[in-house]
XYZ file of C-alpha atoms in Angstrom:
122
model
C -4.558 38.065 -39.787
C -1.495 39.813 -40.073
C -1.191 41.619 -43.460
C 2.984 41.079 -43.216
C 2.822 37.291 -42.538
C 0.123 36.900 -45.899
C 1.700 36.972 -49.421
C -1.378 38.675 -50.910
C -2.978 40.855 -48.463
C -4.679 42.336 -51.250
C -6.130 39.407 -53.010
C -7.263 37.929 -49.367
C -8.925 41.729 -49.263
C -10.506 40.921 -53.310
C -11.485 37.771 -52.327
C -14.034 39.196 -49.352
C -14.852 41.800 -51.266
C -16.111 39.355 -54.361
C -18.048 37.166 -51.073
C -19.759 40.462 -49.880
C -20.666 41.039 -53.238
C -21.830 37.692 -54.508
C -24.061 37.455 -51.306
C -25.665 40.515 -51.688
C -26.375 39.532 -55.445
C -27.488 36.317 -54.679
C -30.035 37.618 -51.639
C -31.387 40.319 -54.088
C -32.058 37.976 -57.092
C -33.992 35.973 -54.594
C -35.991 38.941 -52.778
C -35.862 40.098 -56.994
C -37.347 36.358 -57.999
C -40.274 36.421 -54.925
C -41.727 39.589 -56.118
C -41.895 38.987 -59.485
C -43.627 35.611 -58.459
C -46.151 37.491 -55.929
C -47.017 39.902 -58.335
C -47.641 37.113 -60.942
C -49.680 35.353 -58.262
C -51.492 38.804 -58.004
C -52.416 39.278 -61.512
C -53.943 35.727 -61.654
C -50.997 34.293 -64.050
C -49.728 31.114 -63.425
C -46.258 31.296 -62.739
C -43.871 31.218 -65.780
C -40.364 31.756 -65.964
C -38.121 34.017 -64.401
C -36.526 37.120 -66.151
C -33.379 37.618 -68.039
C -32.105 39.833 -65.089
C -32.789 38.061 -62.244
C -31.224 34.695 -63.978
C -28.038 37.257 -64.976
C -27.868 38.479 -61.447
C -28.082 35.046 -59.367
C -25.165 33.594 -62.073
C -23.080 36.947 -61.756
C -23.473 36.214 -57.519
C -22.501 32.551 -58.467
C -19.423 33.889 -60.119
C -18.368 36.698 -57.872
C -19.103 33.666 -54.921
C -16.444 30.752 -56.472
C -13.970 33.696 -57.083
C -13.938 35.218 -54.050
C -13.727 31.408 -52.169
C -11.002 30.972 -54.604
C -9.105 34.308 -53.606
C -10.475 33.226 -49.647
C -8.540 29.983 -49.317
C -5.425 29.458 -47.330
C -2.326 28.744 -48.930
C -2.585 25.066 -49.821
C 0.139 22.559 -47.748
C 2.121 20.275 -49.082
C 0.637 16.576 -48.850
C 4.029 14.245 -49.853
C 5.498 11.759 -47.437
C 8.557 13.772 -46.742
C 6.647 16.440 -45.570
C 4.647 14.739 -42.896
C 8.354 12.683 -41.922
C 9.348 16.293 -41.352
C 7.012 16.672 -38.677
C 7.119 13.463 -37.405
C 10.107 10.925 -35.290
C 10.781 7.518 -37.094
C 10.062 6.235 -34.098
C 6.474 7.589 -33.969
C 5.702 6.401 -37.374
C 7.728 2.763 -36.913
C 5.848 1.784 -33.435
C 3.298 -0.342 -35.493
C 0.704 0.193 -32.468
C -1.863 -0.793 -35.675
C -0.793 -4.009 -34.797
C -1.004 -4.799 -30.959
C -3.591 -6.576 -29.830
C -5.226 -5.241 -26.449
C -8.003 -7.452 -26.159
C -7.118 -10.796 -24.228
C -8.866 -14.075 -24.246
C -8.415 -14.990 -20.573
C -12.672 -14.117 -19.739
C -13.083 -16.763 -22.401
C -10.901 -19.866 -20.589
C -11.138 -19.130 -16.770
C -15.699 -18.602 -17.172
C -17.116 -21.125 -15.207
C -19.176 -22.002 -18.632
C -15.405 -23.222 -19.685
C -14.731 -24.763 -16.839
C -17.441 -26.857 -16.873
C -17.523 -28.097 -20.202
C -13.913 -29.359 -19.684
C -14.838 -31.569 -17.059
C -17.333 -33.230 -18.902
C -14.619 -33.747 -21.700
C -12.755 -35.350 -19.022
């Protein structure tokens, strides 16, 4: 990505740093949350709940995770009708090929199943 085309290059930069981050956090509160649990297991404890850190930590990766997504995104396009007639002919968009009807019914009247039941009309 070139850093003269991008408005922000700086916030684009934030916003990977905040996803390194928040991963990072995020895989340490859960290597964080399976020790505590084996060495619960260990002591004969039944499991209980989780510390005040590790719950801090995985919300703090949570954070740092929608932020730097947030910072992450491409620049949003504009969705109105005039914009997509800017890209478009009236002539593409007018064709009405929605419409058309490909399939024919000429199988149908020339089978011989067809064929025969008309004679026995007549």
């Amino acid at each position: 990505m070139d850093a003269s085309r991008t408005p922000f290059p700086t916030l684009i930069m934030t916003g990977r740093l905040f996803l390194l981050l928040a991963t990072l956090a995020i895989f340490h509160a859960a290597y964080s949350t399976y020790e505590h649990l084996s060495h619960l297991k260990a002591l004969g404890r039944p499991g209980g709940s989780l510390p005040q850190s590790i719950i801090l930590e995985t919300l703090v990766g949570l954070v740092l995770g929608i932020l730097g997504a947030s910072l992450n995104a491409p620049e949003l396009k504009e969705i109105t009708w005039a914009s997509e007639m800017q890209k478009h002919k009236i002539d593409e968009m007018d064709s009405r090929l929605g419409f058309a009807s490909f399939v024919t019914r000429g199988r149908n009247i020339l089978s011989s199943s067809s064929k025969s039941s008309a004679k026995e009309i007549q």
